[in-house]
Coordinates of C-alpha atoms and ligand atoms in Angstrom, one line a residue:
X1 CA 65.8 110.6 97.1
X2 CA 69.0 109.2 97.3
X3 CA 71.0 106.2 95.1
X4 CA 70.7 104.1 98.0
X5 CA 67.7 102.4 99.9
X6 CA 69.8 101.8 102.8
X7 CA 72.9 102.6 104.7
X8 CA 74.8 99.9 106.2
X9 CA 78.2 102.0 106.3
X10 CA 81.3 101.3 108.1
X11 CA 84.7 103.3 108.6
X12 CA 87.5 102.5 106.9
X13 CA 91.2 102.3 108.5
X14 CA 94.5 102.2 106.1
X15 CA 97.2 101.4 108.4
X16 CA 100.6 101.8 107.1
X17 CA 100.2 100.2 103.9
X18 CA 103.5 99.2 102.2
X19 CA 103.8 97.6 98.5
X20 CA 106.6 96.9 95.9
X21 CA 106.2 95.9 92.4
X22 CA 109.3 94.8 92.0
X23 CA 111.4 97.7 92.9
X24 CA 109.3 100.1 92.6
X25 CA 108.1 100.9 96.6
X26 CA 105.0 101.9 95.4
X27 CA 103.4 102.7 98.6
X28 CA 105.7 103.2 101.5
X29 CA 103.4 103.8 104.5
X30 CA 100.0 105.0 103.4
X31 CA 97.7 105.6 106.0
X32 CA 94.1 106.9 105.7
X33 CA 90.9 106.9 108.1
X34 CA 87.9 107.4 106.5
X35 CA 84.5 108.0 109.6
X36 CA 81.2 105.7 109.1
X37 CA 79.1 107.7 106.5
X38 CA 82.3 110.0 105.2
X39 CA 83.8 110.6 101.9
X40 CA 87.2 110.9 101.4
X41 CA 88.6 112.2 98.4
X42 CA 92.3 110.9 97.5
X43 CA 94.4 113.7 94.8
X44 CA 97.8 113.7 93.9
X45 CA 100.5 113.5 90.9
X46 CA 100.4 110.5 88.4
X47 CA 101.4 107.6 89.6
X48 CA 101.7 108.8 93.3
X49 CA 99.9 105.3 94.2
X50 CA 96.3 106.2 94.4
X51 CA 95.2 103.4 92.3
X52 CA 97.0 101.1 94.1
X53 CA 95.6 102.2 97.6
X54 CA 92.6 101.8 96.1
X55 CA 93.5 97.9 94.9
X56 CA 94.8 97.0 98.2
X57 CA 91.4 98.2 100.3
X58 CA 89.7 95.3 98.2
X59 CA 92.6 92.7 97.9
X60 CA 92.7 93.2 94.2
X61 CA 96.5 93.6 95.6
X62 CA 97.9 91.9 98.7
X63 CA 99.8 94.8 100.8
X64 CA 103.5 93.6 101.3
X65 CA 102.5 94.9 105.1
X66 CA 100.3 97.3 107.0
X67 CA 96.7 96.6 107.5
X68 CA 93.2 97.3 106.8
X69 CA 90.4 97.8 108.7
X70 CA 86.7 97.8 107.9
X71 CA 84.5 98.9 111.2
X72 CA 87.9 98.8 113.1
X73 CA 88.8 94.8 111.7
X74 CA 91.3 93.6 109.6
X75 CA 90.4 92.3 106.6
X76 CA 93.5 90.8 105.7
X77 CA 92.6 87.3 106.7
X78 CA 88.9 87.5 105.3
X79 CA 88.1 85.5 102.4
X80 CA 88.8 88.3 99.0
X81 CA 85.3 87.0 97.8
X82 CA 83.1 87.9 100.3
X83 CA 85.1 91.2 100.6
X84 CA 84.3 92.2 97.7
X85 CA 80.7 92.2 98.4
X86 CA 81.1 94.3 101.1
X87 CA 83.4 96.8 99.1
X88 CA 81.8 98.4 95.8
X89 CA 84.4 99.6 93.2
X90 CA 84.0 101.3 90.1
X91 CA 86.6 101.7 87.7
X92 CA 88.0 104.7 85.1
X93 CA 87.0 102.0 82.2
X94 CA 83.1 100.8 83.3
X95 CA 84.2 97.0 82.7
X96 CA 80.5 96.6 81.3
X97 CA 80.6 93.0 79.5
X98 CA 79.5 94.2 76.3
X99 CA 77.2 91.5 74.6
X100 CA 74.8 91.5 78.1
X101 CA 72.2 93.5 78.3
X102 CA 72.5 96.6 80.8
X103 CA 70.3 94.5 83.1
X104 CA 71.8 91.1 83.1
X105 CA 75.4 93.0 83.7
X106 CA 73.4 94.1 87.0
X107 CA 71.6 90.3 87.8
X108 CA 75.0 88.0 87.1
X109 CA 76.4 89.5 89.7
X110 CA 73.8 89.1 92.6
X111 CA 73.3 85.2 91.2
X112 CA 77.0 84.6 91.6
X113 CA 78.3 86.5 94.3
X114 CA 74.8 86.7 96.7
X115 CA 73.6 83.4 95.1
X116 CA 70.3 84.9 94.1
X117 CA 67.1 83.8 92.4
X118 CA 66.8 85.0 89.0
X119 CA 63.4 86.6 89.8
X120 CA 65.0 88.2 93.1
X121 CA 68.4 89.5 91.2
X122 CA 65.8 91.0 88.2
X123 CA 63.6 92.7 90.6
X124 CA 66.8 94.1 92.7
X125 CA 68.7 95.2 89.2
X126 CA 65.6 96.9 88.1
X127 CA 65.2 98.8 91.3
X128 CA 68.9 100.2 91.6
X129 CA 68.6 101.0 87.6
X130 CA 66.0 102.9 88.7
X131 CA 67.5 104.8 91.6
X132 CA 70.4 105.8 88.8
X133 CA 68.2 107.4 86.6
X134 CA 68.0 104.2 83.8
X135 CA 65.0 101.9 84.3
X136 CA 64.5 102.8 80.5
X137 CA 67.7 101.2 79.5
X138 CA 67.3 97.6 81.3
X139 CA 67.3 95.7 77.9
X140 CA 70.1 98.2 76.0
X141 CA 73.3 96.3 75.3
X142 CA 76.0 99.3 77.1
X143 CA 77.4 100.0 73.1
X144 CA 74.3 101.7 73.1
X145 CA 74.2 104.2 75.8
X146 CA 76.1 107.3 76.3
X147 CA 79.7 106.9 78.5
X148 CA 77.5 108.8 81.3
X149 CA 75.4 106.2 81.4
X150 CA 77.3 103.4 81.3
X151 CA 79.0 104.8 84.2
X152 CA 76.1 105.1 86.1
X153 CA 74.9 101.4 85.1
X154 CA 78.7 100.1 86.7
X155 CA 77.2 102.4 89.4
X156 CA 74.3 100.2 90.0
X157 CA 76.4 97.1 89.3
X158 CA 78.1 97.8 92.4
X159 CA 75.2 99.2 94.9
X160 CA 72.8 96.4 93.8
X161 CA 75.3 94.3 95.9
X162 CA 74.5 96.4 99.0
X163 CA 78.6 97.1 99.8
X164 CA 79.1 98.8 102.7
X165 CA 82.0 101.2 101.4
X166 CA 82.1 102.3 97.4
X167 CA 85.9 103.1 96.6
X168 CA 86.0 105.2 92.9
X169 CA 88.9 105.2 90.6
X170 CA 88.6 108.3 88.6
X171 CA 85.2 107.2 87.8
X172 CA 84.6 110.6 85.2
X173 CA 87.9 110.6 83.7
X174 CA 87.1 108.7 80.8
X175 CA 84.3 110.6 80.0
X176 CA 83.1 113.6 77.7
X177 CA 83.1 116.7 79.6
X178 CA 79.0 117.1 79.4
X179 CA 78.2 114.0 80.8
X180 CA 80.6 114.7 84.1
X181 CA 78.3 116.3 85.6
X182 CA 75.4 113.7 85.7
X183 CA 77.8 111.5 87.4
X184 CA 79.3 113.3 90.2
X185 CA 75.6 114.1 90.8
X186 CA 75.1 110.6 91.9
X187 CA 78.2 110.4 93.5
X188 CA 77.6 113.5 95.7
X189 CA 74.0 111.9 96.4
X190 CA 75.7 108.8 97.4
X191 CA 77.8 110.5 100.0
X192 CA 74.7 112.3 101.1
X193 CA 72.7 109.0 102.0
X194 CA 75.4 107.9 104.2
X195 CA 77.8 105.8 102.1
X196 CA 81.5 105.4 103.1
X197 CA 83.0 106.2 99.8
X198 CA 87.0 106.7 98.6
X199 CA 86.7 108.5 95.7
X200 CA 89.9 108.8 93.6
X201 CA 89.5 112.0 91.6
X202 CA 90.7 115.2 89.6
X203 CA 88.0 116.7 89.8
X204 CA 89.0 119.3 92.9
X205 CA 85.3 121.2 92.8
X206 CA 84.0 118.0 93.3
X207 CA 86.4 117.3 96.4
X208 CA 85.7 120.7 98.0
X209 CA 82.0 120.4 97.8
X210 CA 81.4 116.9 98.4
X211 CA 84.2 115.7 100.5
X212 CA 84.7 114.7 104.4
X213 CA 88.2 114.5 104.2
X214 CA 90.7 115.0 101.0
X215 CA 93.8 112.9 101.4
X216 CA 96.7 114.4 99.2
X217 CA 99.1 111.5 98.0
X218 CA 102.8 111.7 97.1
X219 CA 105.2 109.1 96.5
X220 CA 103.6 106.5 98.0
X221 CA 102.4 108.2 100.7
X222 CA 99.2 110.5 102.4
X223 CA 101.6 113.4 102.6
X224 CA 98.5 115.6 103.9
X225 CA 95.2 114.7 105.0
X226 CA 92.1 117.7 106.4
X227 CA 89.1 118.9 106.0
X228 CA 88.8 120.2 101.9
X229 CA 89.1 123.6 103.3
X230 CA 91.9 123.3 105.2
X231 CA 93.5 121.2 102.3
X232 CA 92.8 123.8 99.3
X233 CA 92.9 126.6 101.8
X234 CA 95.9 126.8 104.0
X235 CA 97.9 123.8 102.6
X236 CA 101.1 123.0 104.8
X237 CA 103.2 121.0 102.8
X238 CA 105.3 122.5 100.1
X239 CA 104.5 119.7 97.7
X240 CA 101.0 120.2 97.7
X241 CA 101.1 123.8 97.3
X242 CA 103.3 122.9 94.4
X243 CA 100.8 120.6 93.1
X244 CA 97.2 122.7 93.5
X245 CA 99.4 125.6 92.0
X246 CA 99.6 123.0 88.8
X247 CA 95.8 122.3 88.7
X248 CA 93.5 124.8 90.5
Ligands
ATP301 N1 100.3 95.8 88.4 C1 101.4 96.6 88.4 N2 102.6 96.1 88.2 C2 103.7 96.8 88.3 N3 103.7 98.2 88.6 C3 102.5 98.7 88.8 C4 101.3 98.0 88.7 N4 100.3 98.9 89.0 C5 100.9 100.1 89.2 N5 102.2 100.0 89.1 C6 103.1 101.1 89.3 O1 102.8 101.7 90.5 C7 103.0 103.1 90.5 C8 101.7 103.8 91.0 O2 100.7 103.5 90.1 P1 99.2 103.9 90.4 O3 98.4 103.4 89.3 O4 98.8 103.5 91.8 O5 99.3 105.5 90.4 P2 98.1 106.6 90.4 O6 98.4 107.6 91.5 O7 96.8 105.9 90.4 O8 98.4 107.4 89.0 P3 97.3 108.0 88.0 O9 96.9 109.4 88.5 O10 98.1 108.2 86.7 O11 96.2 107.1 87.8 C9 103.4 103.4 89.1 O12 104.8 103.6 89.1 C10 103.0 102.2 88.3 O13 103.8 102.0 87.2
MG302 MG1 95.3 105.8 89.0

Protein backbone atom coordinates (compact mmCIF):
# COMPACT_ATOMS: atom_id res chain seq x y z
CA UNK A 1 0.00 0.00 0.00
CA UNK A 2 1.09 3.29 -0.66
CA UNK A 3 0.95 6.84 1.62
CA UNK A 4 -1.55 8.03 -0.67
CA UNK A 5 -5.22 6.99 -1.44
CA UNK A 6 -5.22 8.80 -4.54
CA UNK A 7 -3.20 10.43 -7.22
CA UNK A 8 -4.28 13.72 -8.51
CA UNK A 9 -0.65 14.72 -9.83
CA UNK A 10 0.35 17.41 -12.07
CA UNK A 11 3.88 18.42 -13.77
CA UNK A 12 5.65 21.03 -12.61
CA UNK A 13 7.48 23.81 -14.93
CA UNK A 14 10.29 26.33 -13.33
CA UNK A 15 10.77 28.73 -15.93
CA UNK A 16 13.69 30.93 -15.58
CA UNK A 17 13.29 31.80 -12.09
CA UNK A 18 15.26 34.92 -11.05
CA UNK A 19 15.50 36.36 -7.19
CA UNK A 20 17.65 38.94 -5.26
CA UNK A 21 17.78 39.42 -1.58
CA UNK A 22 19.18 42.42 -1.74
CA UNK A 23 22.27 41.92 -3.67
CA UNK A 24 22.57 38.71 -3.36
CA UNK A 25 21.13 37.21 -7.05
CA UNK A 26 20.22 34.32 -5.41
CA UNK A 27 18.76 32.53 -8.27
CA UNK A 28 19.65 33.80 -11.65
CA UNK A 29 17.68 31.68 -14.15
CA UNK A 30 16.66 28.42 -12.53
CA UNK A 31 14.78 26.27 -14.69
CA UNK A 32 13.35 22.82 -13.85
CA UNK A 33 10.55 20.46 -15.36
CA UNK A 34 9.38 17.94 -13.24
CA UNK A 35 6.63 15.00 -15.55
CA UNK A 36 3.04 14.20 -13.92
CA UNK A 37 3.87 11.34 -11.33
CA UNK A 38 7.90 12.15 -11.27
CA UNK A 39 10.32 12.91 -8.60
CA UNK A 40 12.88 15.13 -9.03
CA UNK A 41 15.69 15.31 -6.71
CA UNK A 42 17.47 18.83 -6.39
CA UNK A 43 21.53 18.53 -4.93
CA UNK A 44 24.10 20.98 -4.79
CA UNK A 45 26.65 23.08 -2.56
CA UNK A 46 25.26 25.18 0.52
CA UNK A 47 23.58 27.87 -0.28
CA UNK A 48 23.46 27.24 -4.14
CA UNK A 49 19.53 28.33 -3.86
CA UNK A 50 17.77 25.08 -3.36
CA UNK A 51 15.78 26.29 -0.63
CA UNK A 52 14.84 29.13 -2.26
CA UNK A 53 13.56 27.32 -5.43
CA UNK A 54 11.80 25.48 -3.28
CA UNK A 55 10.08 28.80 -1.54
CA UNK A 56 9.26 30.30 -4.79
CA UNK A 57 7.23 27.00 -6.31
CA UNK A 58 4.75 27.73 -3.30
CA UNK A 59 4.92 31.73 -3.18
CA UNK A 60 6.51 31.49 0.31
CA UNK A 61 8.83 33.98 -2.00
CA UNK A 62 7.64 36.05 -4.88
CA UNK A 63 10.26 35.37 -7.98
CA UNK A 64 11.71 38.85 -8.97
CA UNK A 65 10.72 37.18 -12.71
CA UNK A 66 10.40 33.86 -14.50
CA UNK A 67 7.37 31.72 -14.00
CA UNK A 68 5.82 28.74 -12.65
CA UNK A 69 3.73 26.38 -13.92
CA UNK A 70 1.61 23.70 -12.38
CA UNK A 71 -0.14 21.30 -15.29
CA UNK A 72 1.47 23.78 -17.84
CA UNK A 73 -0.30 27.23 -15.85
CA UNK A 74 1.20 29.87 -14.19
CA UNK A 75 0.64 30.20 -10.85
CA UNK A 76 1.79 33.50 -10.35
CA UNK A 77 -1.53 35.25 -10.40
CA UNK A 78 -3.30 32.51 -8.26
CA UNK A 79 -4.30 33.36 -4.94
CA UNK A 80 -0.90 31.97 -2.40
CA UNK A 81 -3.67 30.39 -0.21
CA UNK A 82 -5.32 28.16 -2.34
CA UNK A 83 -1.86 27.28 -3.71
CA UNK A 84 -0.81 26.05 -0.97
CA UNK A 85 -3.35 23.41 -0.88
CA UNK A 86 -2.47 22.22 -3.94
CA UNK A 87 1.38 22.15 -3.06
CA UNK A 88 2.47 19.98 0.14
CA UNK A 89 5.80 21.07 1.75
CA UNK A 90 7.64 19.74 4.47
CA UNK A 91 10.37 21.39 6.07
CA UNK A 92 14.10 20.31 7.67
CA UNK A 93 12.44 21.53 11.16
CA UNK A 94 8.78 19.56 11.26
CA UNK A 95 7.03 22.92 12.31
CA UNK A 96 4.72 20.64 14.57
CA UNK A 97 2.86 23.23 17.01
CA UNK A 98 3.96 21.65 20.09
CA UNK A 99 1.07 21.92 22.82
CA UNK A 100 -1.54 20.09 20.03
CA UNK A 101 -1.94 16.80 19.95
CA UNK A 102 -0.31 14.89 16.87
CA UNK A 103 -3.95 14.70 15.60
CA UNK A 104 -5.25 18.09 15.99
CA UNK A 105 -1.75 19.38 14.24
CA UNK A 106 -3.38 17.11 11.33
CA UNK A 107 -7.38 18.43 11.69
CA UNK A 108 -6.55 22.44 12.05
CA UNK A 109 -5.36 22.41 8.95
CA UNK A 110 -8.24 20.77 6.88
CA UNK A 111 -10.83 23.08 9.17
CA UNK A 112 -9.01 26.17 8.03
CA UNK A 113 -7.61 25.75 4.76
CA UNK A 114 -10.49 23.06 3.24
CA UNK A 115 -13.08 24.47 5.76
CA UNK A 116 -13.92 21.08 7.09
CA UNK A 117 -16.25 19.56 9.65
CA UNK A 118 -14.52 18.63 12.77
CA UNK A 119 -15.97 15.03 12.44
CA UNK A 120 -14.81 14.98 8.59
CA UNK A 121 -11.07 16.58 9.39
CA UNK A 122 -10.89 13.77 12.50
CA UNK A 123 -11.86 10.91 10.34
CA UNK A 124 -9.36 12.23 7.38
CA UNK A 125 -6.38 12.91 10.07
CA UNK A 126 -6.85 9.51 11.38
CA UNK A 127 -6.79 7.84 8.07
CA UNK A 128 -3.45 9.53 6.69
CA UNK A 129 -1.87 8.84 10.40
CA UNK A 130 -2.60 5.65 9.50
CA UNK A 131 -1.21 5.34 6.07
CA UNK A 132 2.22 6.80 7.79
CA UNK A 133 2.55 4.18 10.14
CA UNK A 134 1.05 6.23 13.45
CA UNK A 135 -2.63 5.73 14.10
CA UNK A 136 -1.22 4.86 17.66
CA UNK A 137 0.08 8.27 18.29
CA UNK A 138 -3.17 10.40 17.31
CA UNK A 139 -3.45 11.83 21.00
CA UNK A 140 0.67 12.15 21.68
CA UNK A 141 1.67 15.71 22.02
CA UNK A 142 4.95 15.53 19.02
CA UNK A 143 7.55 16.21 22.37
CA UNK A 144 6.75 12.74 22.78
CA UNK A 145 7.54 10.99 19.65
CA UNK A 146 10.85 10.14 18.15
CA UNK A 147 12.23 12.91 15.35
CA UNK A 148 11.22 10.00 12.80
CA UNK A 149 7.99 10.27 13.66
CA UNK A 150 7.39 13.58 13.92
CA UNK A 151 8.58 13.81 10.47
CA UNK A 152 6.31 11.43 9.23
CA UNK A 153 3.20 13.18 11.31
CA UNK A 154 4.35 16.80 9.17
CA UNK A 155 4.14 14.10 6.46
CA UNK A 156 0.54 13.49 6.98
CA UNK A 157 -0.03 17.17 7.82
CA UNK A 158 0.62 17.83 4.34
CA UNK A 159 -1.04 14.68 2.35
CA UNK A 160 -4.26 14.96 4.50
CA UNK A 161 -4.70 18.20 2.30
CA UNK A 162 -4.62 16.06 -0.84
CA UNK A 163 -1.75 18.53 -2.69
CA UNK A 164 -1.11 17.67 -5.91
CA UNK A 165 2.82 18.06 -5.78
CA UNK A 166 4.88 17.50 -2.32
CA UNK A 167 8.15 19.75 -2.50
CA UNK A 168 10.78 18.33 0.50
CA UNK A 169 13.41 20.50 2.10
CA UNK A 170 15.92 18.20 3.43
CA UNK A 171 13.15 16.50 5.16
CA UNK A 172 15.93 13.76 7.10
CA UNK A 173 18.60 16.20 7.72
CA UNK A 174 17.62 16.95 11.09
CA UNK A 175 17.27 13.69 12.08
CA UNK A 176 19.30 10.72 13.92
CA UNK A 177 20.84 8.57 11.48
CA UNK A 178 18.55 5.39 12.55
CA UNK A 179 15.44 6.88 11.98
CA UNK A 180 16.47 8.12 8.21
CA UNK A 181 15.64 5.26 6.96
CA UNK A 182 11.87 4.95 8.02
CA UNK A 183 11.43 8.27 6.35
CA UNK A 184 12.82 8.01 2.99
CA UNK A 185 10.74 4.70 3.05
CA UNK A 186 7.70 6.80 2.81
CA UNK A 187 9.11 9.15 0.69
CA UNK A 188 10.17 6.47 -1.89
CA UNK A 189 6.52 5.03 -1.51
CA UNK A 190 5.12 8.39 -2.16
CA UNK A 191 6.93 8.62 -5.42
CA UNK A 192 5.74 5.15 -6.18
CA UNK A 193 1.99 5.97 -5.88
CA UNK A 194 2.30 8.64 -8.36
CA UNK A 195 2.96 11.87 -6.51
CA UNK A 196 4.87 14.75 -8.16
CA UNK A 197 7.45 15.38 -5.59
CA UNK A 198 10.79 17.94 -5.46
CA UNK A 199 12.72 16.52 -2.97
CA UNK A 200 15.65 18.69 -1.78
CA UNK A 201 18.15 16.25 -0.44
CA UNK A 202 21.72 14.91 0.56
CA UNK A 203 21.00 11.96 0.70
CA UNK A 204 22.50 10.79 -3.04
CA UNK A 205 21.41 6.81 -2.47
CA UNK A 206 18.25 8.06 -2.02
CA UNK A 207 18.37 10.20 -5.42
CA UNK A 208 19.75 7.28 -7.44
CA UNK A 209 17.18 4.84 -6.36
CA UNK A 210 14.16 6.88 -6.03
CA UNK A 211 14.57 9.70 -8.42
CA UNK A 212 13.00 10.63 -12.11
CA UNK A 213 15.26 13.31 -12.64
CA UNK A 214 18.19 14.79 -10.30
CA UNK A 215 18.58 18.48 -10.85
CA UNK A 216 22.24 19.58 -9.79
CA UNK A 217 22.17 23.34 -8.60
CA UNK A 218 25.04 25.91 -8.64
CA UNK A 219 24.99 29.46 -7.98
CA UNK A 220 21.64 30.09 -8.54
CA UNK A 221 21.26 27.96 -11.19
CA UNK A 222 20.22 23.99 -12.52
CA UNK A 223 23.73 23.78 -13.93
CA UNK A 224 22.80 19.92 -14.91
CA UNK A 225 19.71 18.13 -14.98
CA UNK A 226 19.30 13.90 -16.27
CA UNK A 227 18.28 10.82 -15.46
CA UNK A 228 20.29 9.83 -11.80
CA UNK A 229 22.34 7.67 -13.87
CA UNK A 230 23.41 9.90 -16.22
CA UNK A 231 23.94 12.53 -13.38
CA UNK A 232 26.13 10.31 -10.94
CA UNK A 233 27.41 8.33 -13.94
CA UNK A 234 28.78 10.32 -16.68
CA UNK A 235 28.48 13.86 -15.24
CA UNK A 236 29.32 16.67 -17.79
CA UNK A 237 29.90 19.62 -16.03
CA UNK A 238 33.17 20.19 -14.25
CA UNK A 239 31.52 21.57 -11.21
CA UNK A 240 29.56 18.70 -10.55
CA UNK A 241 32.21 16.29 -10.91
CA UNK A 242 33.86 18.55 -8.42
CA UNK A 243 31.05 18.36 -6.17
CA UNK A 244 30.09 14.33 -6.15
CA UNK A 245 33.93 13.86 -5.83
CA UNK A 246 33.22 15.95 -2.29
CA UNK A 247 30.30 13.74 -1.14
CA UNK A 248 29.97 10.25 -2.90
N1 LIG B 1 15.04 35.26 3.52
C1 LIG B 1 16.29 35.52 3.09
N2 LIG B 1 16.80 36.76 3.15
C2 LIG B 1 18.03 37.04 2.68
N3 LIG B 1 18.85 36.12 2.14
C3 LIG B 1 18.41 34.86 2.06
C4 LIG B 1 17.11 34.48 2.53
N4 LIG B 1 16.94 33.15 2.31
C5 LIG B 1 18.08 32.73 1.75
N5 LIG B 1 18.96 33.74 1.58
C6 LIG B 1 20.29 33.64 0.95
O1 LIG B 1 20.11 32.98 -0.29
C7 LIG B 1 21.21 32.14 -0.59
C8 LIG B 1 20.70 30.75 -0.94
O2 LIG B 1 20.10 30.20 0.22
P1 LIG B 1 19.31 28.82 0.20
O3 LIG B 1 18.77 28.64 1.55
O4 LIG B 1 18.36 28.81 -0.94
O5 LIG B 1 20.50 27.80 -0.11
P2 LIG B 1 20.48 26.21 -0.09
O6 LIG B 1 20.99 25.75 -1.41
O7 LIG B 1 19.16 25.72 0.34
O8 LIG B 1 21.60 25.88 1.00
P3 LIG B 1 21.66 24.69 2.12
O9 LIG B 1 22.14 23.45 1.40
O10 LIG B 1 22.67 25.19 3.09
O11 LIG B 1 20.30 24.56 2.71
C9 LIG B 1 22.13 32.22 0.62
O12 LIG B 1 23.16 33.11 0.30
C10 LIG B 1 21.25 32.76 1.72
O13 LIG B 1 22.00 33.51 2.62
MG1 LIG C 1 18.46 24.72 2.02
Amino acid sequence: MTATATTTSVSLGVRDVHLAFGANRVLRGADLDVAFGATACVIGPSGSGKSTLLRTINRLIEPDSGDVLLDGRSVLRDDPDALRQRIGMVFQQFNLFPHMSVLRNITLALRKLKKLSEDEAVQLARAQLDLVGLAAKADSRPAHLSGGQQQRVAIARALALQPQIMLFDEATSALDPELVKGVLALMADLSAGGMTMVVVTHEMGFARSVADTVAFMDHGVVLEAGEPAAIFEAPEHPRLRRFLSQVL
